């Protein structure tokens, strides 16, 4: 899902850096967040909650108070699917400008879901342009 969102953003001539919390340190990610105009968060729903490493990062990000950001969320789920709603609530709490209600897909995304991810990326890119 993230790769298709990034492809949509890049299609709008906006640079995008996908950052996986298992590969990047949270302080490195925050450096990019401060420079970014938009932040897109993705998480599967795990036990009716956000994925733990993302919940930890959000706590860290909230403490550093990034300002004037566009926000969007996406995620997958098995049976309940609360993660996207929770991500939007966290972004709203940080005063991000939420430009889309978010994308949710059950289990592994199919071609239709991936096409929606690409379109979300384009929407984000257009919002960044103003």
CSV table of N, CA and C in Angstrom, one decimal:
chain,number,residue,atom,x,y,z
A,1,UNK,N,0.8,-1.2,0.0
A,1,UNK,CA,0.0,0.0,0.0
A,1,UNK,C,0.9,1.3,0.0
A,2,UNK,N,1.9,1.3,0.9
A,2,UNK,CA,2.8,2.4,0.9
A,2,UNK,C,3.5,2.7,-0.4
A,3,UNK,N,3.9,1.6,-1.0
A,3,UNK,CA,4.6,1.8,-2.3
A,3,UNK,C,3.7,2.5,-3.4
A,4,UNK,N,2.5,2.1,-3.4
A,4,UNK,CA,1.5,2.7,-4.4
A,4,UNK,C,1.2,4.1,-4.0
A,5,UNK,N,1.1,4.4,-2.7
A,5,UNK,CA,0.8,5.8,-2.3
A,5,UNK,C,2.0,6.7,-2.7
A,6,UNK,N,3.2,6.2,-2.4
A,6,UNK,CA,4.5,6.9,-2.8
A,6,UNK,C,4.5,7.1,-4.3
A,7,UNK,N,4.2,6.1,-5.1
A,7,UNK,CA,4.1,6.3,-6.6
A,7,UNK,C,3.2,7.4,-7.0
A,8,UNK,N,2.0,7.4,-6.4
A,8,UNK,CA,1.1,8.5,-6.7
A,8,UNK,C,1.6,9.9,-6.3
A,9,UNK,N,2.2,10.0,-5.2
A,9,UNK,CA,2.8,11.3,-4.8
A,9,UNK,C,3.9,11.7,-5.8
A,10,UNK,N,4.7,10.8,-6.2
A,10,UNK,CA,5.8,11.1,-7.1
A,10,UNK,C,5.3,11.5,-8.5
A,11,UNK,N,4.2,10.8,-8.9
A,11,UNK,CA,3.5,11.2,-10.2
A,11,UNK,C,3.1,12.6,-10.2
A,12,UNK,N,2.9,13.2,-9.1
A,12,UNK,CA,2.6,14.7,-9.0
A,12,UNK,C,3.8,15.6,-8.9
A,13,UNK,N,5.0,15.0,-9.1
A,13,UNK,CA,6.3,15.7,-9.1
A,13,UNK,C,6.6,16.2,-7.7
A,14,UNK,N,6.2,15.4,-6.7
A,14,UNK,CA,6.5,15.7,-5.3
A,14,UNK,C,7.4,14.6,-4.8
A,15,UNK,N,8.6,14.9,-4.2
A,15,UNK,CA,9.4,13.9,-3.7
A,15,UNK,C,8.8,13.2,-2.5
A,16,UNK,N,9.0,11.9,-2.4
A,16,UNK,CA,8.4,11.2,-1.2
A,16,UNK,C,9.4,10.1,-0.8
A,17,UNK,N,9.5,9.9,0.5
A,17,UNK,CA,10.5,9.0,1.1
A,17,UNK,C,9.7,8.0,1.9
A,18,UNK,N,9.5,6.7,1.5
A,18,UNK,CA,8.9,5.7,2.3
A,18,UNK,C,9.8,5.4,3.5
A,19,UNK,N,9.4,5.4,4.7
A,19,UNK,CA,10.2,5.1,5.8
A,19,UNK,C,9.6,4.1,6.7
A,20,UNK,N,10.2,2.9,6.7
A,20,UNK,CA,9.7,1.8,7.5
A,20,UNK,C,10.3,1.8,8.9
A,21,UNK,N,9.5,1.8,9.9
A,21,UNK,CA,10.0,1.9,11.3
A,21,UNK,C,11.0,0.7,11.7
A,22,UNK,N,11.0,-0.4,10.9
A,22,UNK,CA,11.9,-1.4,11.2
A,22,UNK,C,13.3,-1.2,10.6
A,23,UNK,N,13.4,-0.2,9.7
A,23,UNK,CA,14.6,0.1,9.0
A,23,UNK,C,15.2,1.5,9.3
A,24,UNK,N,14.4,2.4,9.9
A,24,UNK,CA,14.8,3.7,10.2
A,24,UNK,C,14.7,4.0,11.7
A,25,UNK,N,15.6,4.7,12.3
A,25,UNK,CA,15.5,5.1,13.6
A,25,UNK,C,14.4,6.3,13.7
A,26,UNK,N,13.7,6.3,14.8
A,26,UNK,CA,12.6,7.3,14.9
A,26,UNK,C,13.1,8.7,14.8
A,27,UNK,N,14.3,9.0,15.3
A,27,UNK,CA,14.9,10.3,15.2
A,27,UNK,C,15.2,10.7,13.7
A,28,UNK,N,15.6,9.7,12.9
A,28,UNK,CA,15.9,10.0,11.5
A,28,UNK,C,14.6,10.3,10.8
A,29,UNK,N,13.5,9.6,11.2
A,29,UNK,CA,12.2,9.8,10.6
A,29,UNK,C,11.7,11.2,11.0
A,30,UNK,N,11.9,11.6,12.2
A,30,UNK,CA,11.4,12.9,12.7
A,30,UNK,C,12.2,14.0,11.9
A,31,UNK,N,13.4,13.8,11.6
A,31,UNK,CA,14.1,14.8,10.8
A,31,UNK,C,13.4,15.1,9.5
A,32,UNK,N,13.0,14.0,8.9
A,32,UNK,CA,12.3,14.1,7.6
A,32,UNK,C,10.9,14.7,7.8
A,33,UNK,N,10.2,14.3,8.9
A,33,UNK,CA,8.9,14.8,9.2
A,33,UNK,C,8.9,16.4,9.3
A,34,UNK,N,9.9,16.9,10.0
A,34,UNK,CA,10.0,18.3,10.2
A,34,UNK,C,10.2,19.0,8.9
A,35,UNK,N,10.9,18.4,7.9
A,35,UNK,CA,11.1,19.0,6.6
A,35,UNK,C,9.9,18.8,5.6
A,36,UNK,N,9.1,17.8,5.9
A,36,UNK,CA,8.0,17.4,5.0
A,36,UNK,C,6.8,18.3,5.1
A,37,UNK,N,6.1,18.4,4.0
A,37,UNK,CA,4.8,19.1,4.0
A,37,UNK,C,3.7,18.2,4.3
A,38,UNK,N,3.8,16.9,4.0
A,38,UNK,CA,2.8,15.9,4.3
A,38,UNK,C,3.4,14.7,5.0
A,39,UNK,N,2.6,14.1,5.9
A,39,UNK,CA,3.0,12.9,6.6
A,39,UNK,C,1.9,11.9,6.4
A,40,UNK,N,2.2,10.7,5.9
A,40,UNK,CA,1.2,9.6,5.6
A,40,UNK,C,1.6,8.5,6.5
A,41,UNK,N,0.7,8.0,7.4
A,41,UNK,CA,1.0,7.0,8.3
A,41,UNK,C,0.1,5.7,7.9
A,42,UNK,N,0.8,4.6,8.0
A,42,UNK,CA,0.1,3.3,7.7
A,42,UNK,C,0.3,2.3,8.8
A,43,UNK,N,-0.8,1.6,9.1
A,43,UNK,CA,-0.7,0.5,10.1
A,43,UNK,C,-1.7,-0.6,9.9
A,44,UNK,N,-1.3,-1.8,10.1
A,44,UNK,CA,-2.4,-2.8,10.2
A,44,UNK,C,-3.1,-2.7,11.6
A,45,UNK,N,-4.3,-3.2,11.7
A,45,UNK,CA,-4.9,-3.3,13.0
A,45,UNK,C,-4.5,-4.6,13.6
A,46,UNK,N,-3.9,-4.5,14.8
A,46,UNK,CA,-3.5,-5.6,15.6
A,46,UNK,C,-4.1,-5.6,16.9
A,47,UNK,N,-4.9,-6.6,17.2
A,47,UNK,CA,-5.6,-6.7,18.5
A,47,UNK,C,-6.4,-5.4,18.8
A,48,UNK,N,-7.1,-4.9,17.7
A,48,UNK,CA,-8.0,-3.7,17.8
A,48,UNK,C,-7.2,-2.4,18.1
A,49,UNK,N,-5.9,-2.4,17.8
A,49,UNK,CA,-5.0,-1.3,18.1
A,49,UNK,C,-4.1,-1.0,16.9
A,50,UNK,N,-3.3,0.1,17.0
A,50,UNK,CA,-2.3,0.3,16.1
A,50,UNK,C,-1.1,-0.6,16.3
A,51,UNK,N,-0.3,-0.8,15.3
A,51,UNK,CA,0.9,-1.7,15.4
A,51,UNK,C,1.8,-1.0,16.4
A,52,UNK,N,2.3,-1.8,17.4
A,52,UNK,CA,3.0,-1.2,18.5
A,52,UNK,C,4.2,-0.2,18.1
A,53,UNK,N,5.0,-0.6,17.1
A,53,UNK,CA,6.1,0.3,16.8
A,53,UNK,C,5.6,1.6,16.3
A,54,UNK,N,4.5,1.6,15.6
A,54,UNK,CA,3.9,2.9,15.1
A,54,UNK,C,3.3,3.7,16.2
A,55,UNK,N,2.6,3.0,17.1
A,55,UNK,CA,2.1,3.7,18.3
A,55,UNK,C,3.2,4.4,19.1
A,56,UNK,N,4.4,3.7,19.2
A,56,UNK,CA,5.5,4.3,19.9
A,56,UNK,C,6.0,5.6,19.1
A,57,UNK,N,6.1,5.4,17.8
A,57,UNK,CA,6.6,6.6,17.0
A,57,UNK,C,5.6,7.8,17.1
A,58,UNK,N,4.3,7.5,17.1
A,58,UNK,CA,3.4,8.6,17.2
A,58,UNK,C,3.5,9.3,18.5
A,59,UNK,N,3.7,8.6,19.6
A,59,UNK,CA,4.0,9.2,20.9
A,59,UNK,C,5.2,10.1,20.9
A,60,UNK,N,6.2,9.7,20.2
A,60,UNK,CA,7.5,10.4,20.1
A,60,UNK,C,7.2,11.7,19.2
A,61,UNK,N,6.5,11.5,18.1
A,61,UNK,CA,6.2,12.6,17.2
A,61,UNK,C,5.3,13.7,17.9
A,62,UNK,N,4.3,13.2,18.7
A,62,UNK,CA,3.4,14.2,19.4
A,62,UNK,C,4.2,15.1,20.3
A,63,UNK,N,5.2,14.5,21.0
A,63,UNK,CA,6.0,15.3,21.9
A,63,UNK,C,6.9,16.3,21.2
A,64,UNK,N,7.2,16.1,20.0
A,64,UNK,CA,8.1,17.1,19.2
A,64,UNK,C,7.2,18.1,18.5
A,65,UNK,N,5.9,17.9,18.4
A,65,UNK,CA,5.0,18.9,17.9
A,65,UNK,C,5.3,19.5,16.5
A,66,UNK,N,5.3,18.6,15.5
A,66,UNK,CA,5.5,19.1,14.1
A,66,UNK,C,4.3,20.0,13.8
A,67,UNK,N,4.6,21.1,13.0
A,67,UNK,CA,3.5,22.1,12.7
A,67,UNK,C,3.3,22.2,11.2
A,68,UNK,N,2.1,22.6,10.9
A,68,UNK,CA,1.7,22.9,9.5
A,68,UNK,C,1.9,21.7,8.5
A,69,UNK,N,1.3,20.6,8.9
A,69,UNK,CA,1.5,19.4,8.0
A,69,UNK,C,0.2,18.9,7.5
A,70,UNK,N,0.2,18.4,6.3
A,70,UNK,CA,-0.9,17.6,5.7
A,70,UNK,C,-0.8,16.2,6.2
A,71,UNK,N,-1.9,15.6,6.5
A,71,UNK,CA,-1.8,14.2,7.0
A,71,UNK,C,-2.8,13.3,6.3
A,72,UNK,N,-2.4,12.0,6.2
A,72,UNK,CA,-3.3,11.0,5.7
A,72,UNK,C,-2.9,9.6,6.3
A,73,UNK,N,-3.9,8.7,6.3
A,73,UNK,CA,-3.7,7.4,6.9
A,73,UNK,C,-4.1,6.3,6.0
A,74,UNK,N,-3.5,5.1,6.2
A,74,UNK,CA,-4.0,3.9,5.5
A,74,UNK,C,-3.7,2.7,6.4
A,75,UNK,N,-4.3,1.6,6.0
A,75,UNK,CA,-4.0,0.4,6.8
A,75,UNK,C,-4.8,-0.8,6.3
A,76,UNK,N,-4.4,-2.0,6.9
A,76,UNK,CA,-5.1,-3.2,6.6
A,76,UNK,C,-5.6,-3.8,7.9
A,77,UNK,N,-6.5,-4.8,7.7
A,77,UNK,CA,-7.1,-5.4,8.9
A,77,UNK,C,-7.6,-6.8,8.6
A,78,UNK,N,-7.9,-7.5,9.6
A,78,UNK,CA,-8.4,-8.9,9.5
A,78,UNK,C,-9.9,-8.9,9.7
A,79,UNK,N,-10.3,-8.4,10.9
A,79,UNK,CA,-11.8,-8.4,11.2
A,79,UNK,C,-12.3,-7.1,11.8
A,80,UNK,N,-11.5,-6.3,12.3
A,80,UNK,CA,-12.0,-5.1,13.0
A,80,UNK,C,-11.7,-3.8,12.3
A,81,UNK,N,-10.4,-3.5,12.0
A,81,UNK,CA,-10.1,-2.3,11.2
A,81,UNK,C,-10.1,-1.0,11.9
A,82,UNK,N,-9.7,-0.8,13.1
A,82,UNK,CA,-9.7,0.4,13.8
A,82,UNK,C,-8.5,1.3,13.5
A,83,UNK,N,-7.4,0.8,13.0
A,83,UNK,CA,-6.1,1.5,12.9
A,83,UNK,C,-6.3,2.8,12.1
A,84,UNK,N,-6.9,2.9,11.0
A,84,UNK,CA,-7.0,4.1,10.2
A,84,UNK,C,-7.7,5.2,11.0
A,85,UNK,N,-8.8,4.8,11.6
A,85,UNK,CA,-9.5,5.8,12.5
A,85,UNK,C,-8.6,6.3,13.6
A,86,UNK,N,-7.9,5.4,14.2
A,86,UNK,CA,-7.0,5.8,15.3
A,86,UNK,C,-5.9,6.7,14.8
A,87,UNK,N,-5.3,6.4,13.6
A,87,UNK,CA,-4.3,7.2,13.0
A,87,UNK,C,-4.8,8.7,12.7
A,88,UNK,N,-6.0,8.7,12.2
A,88,UNK,CA,-6.6,10.0,11.9
A,88,UNK,C,-6.8,10.8,13.2
A,89,UNK,N,-7.3,10.2,14.2
A,89,UNK,CA,-7.4,10.9,15.5
A,89,UNK,C,-6.1,11.4,16.0
A,90,UNK,N,-5.0,10.6,15.9
A,90,UNK,CA,-3.7,11.1,16.3
A,90,UNK,C,-3.2,12.3,15.5
A,91,UNK,N,-3.4,12.2,14.2
A,91,UNK,CA,-3.1,13.3,13.3
A,91,UNK,C,-3.9,14.6,13.6
A,92,UNK,N,-5.1,14.4,13.8
A,92,UNK,CA,-6.0,15.5,14.2
A,92,UNK,C,-5.5,16.1,15.5
A,93,UNK,N,-5.2,15.3,16.5
A,93,UNK,CA,-4.7,15.8,17.8
A,93,UNK,C,-3.4,16.6,17.6
A,94,UNK,N,-2.6,16.4,16.6
A,94,UNK,CA,-1.4,17.2,16.3
A,94,UNK,C,-1.7,18.3,15.3
A,95,UNK,N,-3.0,18.6,15.1
A,95,UNK,CA,-3.4,19.7,14.2
A,95,UNK,C,-2.9,19.5,12.7
A,96,UNK,N,-2.8,18.3,12.3
A,96,UNK,CA,-2.5,18.1,10.9
A,96,UNK,C,-3.8,18.3,10.1
A,97,UNK,N,-3.6,18.8,8.8
A,97,UNK,CA,-4.7,19.0,7.9
A,97,UNK,C,-5.0,17.6,7.3
A,98,UNK,N,-6.1,16.9,7.7
A,98,UNK,CA,-6.4,15.6,7.2
A,98,UNK,C,-7.1,15.8,5.9
A,99,UNK,N,-6.5,15.3,4.8
A,99,UNK,CA,-7.1,15.6,3.5
A,99,UNK,C,-8.0,14.4,2.9
A,100,UNK,N,-8.0,13.3,3.7
A,100,UNK,CA,-8.8,12.2,3.2
A,100,UNK,C,-9.2,11.3,4.4
A,101,UNK,N,-10.3,10.7,4.4
A,101,UNK,CA,-10.7,9.9,5.6
A,101,UNK,C,-9.8,8.7,5.8
A,102,UNK,N,-9.0,8.3,4.8
A,102,UNK,CA,-8.1,7.2,4.9
A,102,UNK,C,-8.5,6.0,4.2
A,103,UNK,N,-7.6,5.1,3.9
A,103,UNK,CA,-7.8,3.9,3.1
A,103,UNK,C,-7.7,2.7,4.0
A,104,UNK,N,-8.7,1.8,4.0
A,104,UNK,CA,-8.6,0.5,4.7
A,104,UNK,C,-8.8,-0.6,3.7
A,105,UNK,N,-8.1,-1.6,3.9
A,105,UNK,CA,-8.3,-2.8,3.1
A,105,UNK,C,-8.3,-4.1,4.0
A,106,UNK,N,-9.1,-5.0,3.7
A,106,UNK,CA,-9.1,-6.2,4.5
A,106,UNK,C,-8.1,-7.2,3.9
A,107,UNK,N,-7.3,-7.7,4.8
A,107,UNK,CA,-6.2,-8.7,4.4
A,107,UNK,C,-5.2,-8.1,3.4
A,108,UNK,N,-4.8,-8.8,2.5
A,108,UNK,CA,-3.8,-8.3,1.5
A,108,UNK,C,-4.5,-7.5,0.5
A,109,UNK,N,-4.0,-6.3,0.2
A,109,UNK,CA,-4.7,-5.4,-0.8
A,109,UNK,C,-4.8,-6.0,-2.2
A,110,UNK,N,-6.0,-5.9,-2.8
A,110,UNK,CA,-6.1,-6.4,-4.2
A,110,UNK,C,-5.8,-5.2,-5.1
A,111,UNK,N,-6.0,-5.5,-6.4
A,111,UNK,CA,-5.6,-4.4,-7.4
A,111,UNK,C,-6.5,-3.2,-7.2
A,112,UNK,N,-7.7,-3.3,-6.9
A,112,UNK,CA,-8.6,-2.2,-6.7
A,112,UNK,C,-8.1,-1.3,-5.5
A,113,UNK,N,-7.7,-2.0,-4.4
A,113,UNK,CA,-7.2,-1.3,-3.2
A,113,UNK,C,-5.9,-0.6,-3.6
A,114,UNK,N,-5.0,-1.3,-4.3
A,114,UNK,CA,-3.8,-0.6,-4.7
A,114,UNK,C,-4.0,0.6,-5.6
A,115,UNK,N,-5.0,0.5,-6.5
A,115,UNK,CA,-5.3,1.6,-7.3
A,115,UNK,C,-5.8,2.8,-6.5
A,116,UNK,N,-6.5,2.5,-5.5
A,116,UNK,CA,-7.0,3.5,-4.5
A,116,UNK,C,-5.8,4.2,-3.8
A,117,UNK,N,-4.8,3.3,-3.4
A,117,UNK,CA,-3.6,3.9,-2.8
A,117,UNK,C,-2.9,4.8,-3.7
A,118,UNK,N,-2.8,4.5,-5.0
A,118,UNK,CA,-2.1,5.3,-5.9
A,118,UNK,C,-2.9,6.7,-6.1
A,119,UNK,N,-4.2,6.6,-6.1
A,119,UNK,CA,-5.0,7.8,-6.2
A,119,UNK,C,-4.9,8.7,-4.9
A,120,UNK,N,-4.8,8.0,-3.8
A,120,UNK,CA,-4.6,8.8,-2.5
A,120,UNK,C,-3.2,9.5,-2.6
A,121,UNK,N,-2.2,8.8,-3.1
A,121,UNK,CA,-0.9,9.5,-3.3
A,121,UNK,C,-1.0,10.7,-4.2
A,122,UNK,N,-1.8,10.6,-5.3
A,122,UNK,CA,-1.9,11.7,-6.2
A,122,UNK,C,-2.7,12.9,-5.5
A,123,UNK,N,-3.7,12.5,-4.7
A,123,UNK,CA,-4.4,13.5,-3.9
A,123,UNK,C,-3.5,14.2,-2.9
A,124,UNK,N,-2.6,13.5,-2.3
A,124,UNK,CA,-1.6,14.1,-1.3
A,124,UNK,C,-0.7,15.0,-2.1
A,125,UNK,N,-0.2,14.5,-3.2
A,125,UNK,CA,0.7,15.3,-4.0
A,125,UNK,C,0.1,16.7,-4.5
A,126,UNK,N,-1.2,16.6,-4.9
A,126,UNK,CA,-1.9,17.8,-5.3
A,126,UNK,C,-2.1,18.8,-4.1
A,127,UNK,N,-2.4,18.2,-2.9
A,127,UNK,CA,-2.5,19.0,-1.8
A,127,UNK,C,-1.2,19.7,-1.4
A,128,UNK,N,-0.1,19.0,-1.5
A,128,UNK,CA,1.2,19.6,-1.2
A,128,UNK,C,1.5,20.8,-2.2
A,129,UNK,N,1.1,20.6,-3.4
A,129,UNK,CA,1.3,21.7,-4.4
A,129,UNK,C,0.5,22.9,-4.1
A,130,UNK,N,-0.6,22.7,-3.4
A,130,UNK,CA,-1.5,23.8,-3.0
A,130,UNK,C,-2.7,23.9,-3.8
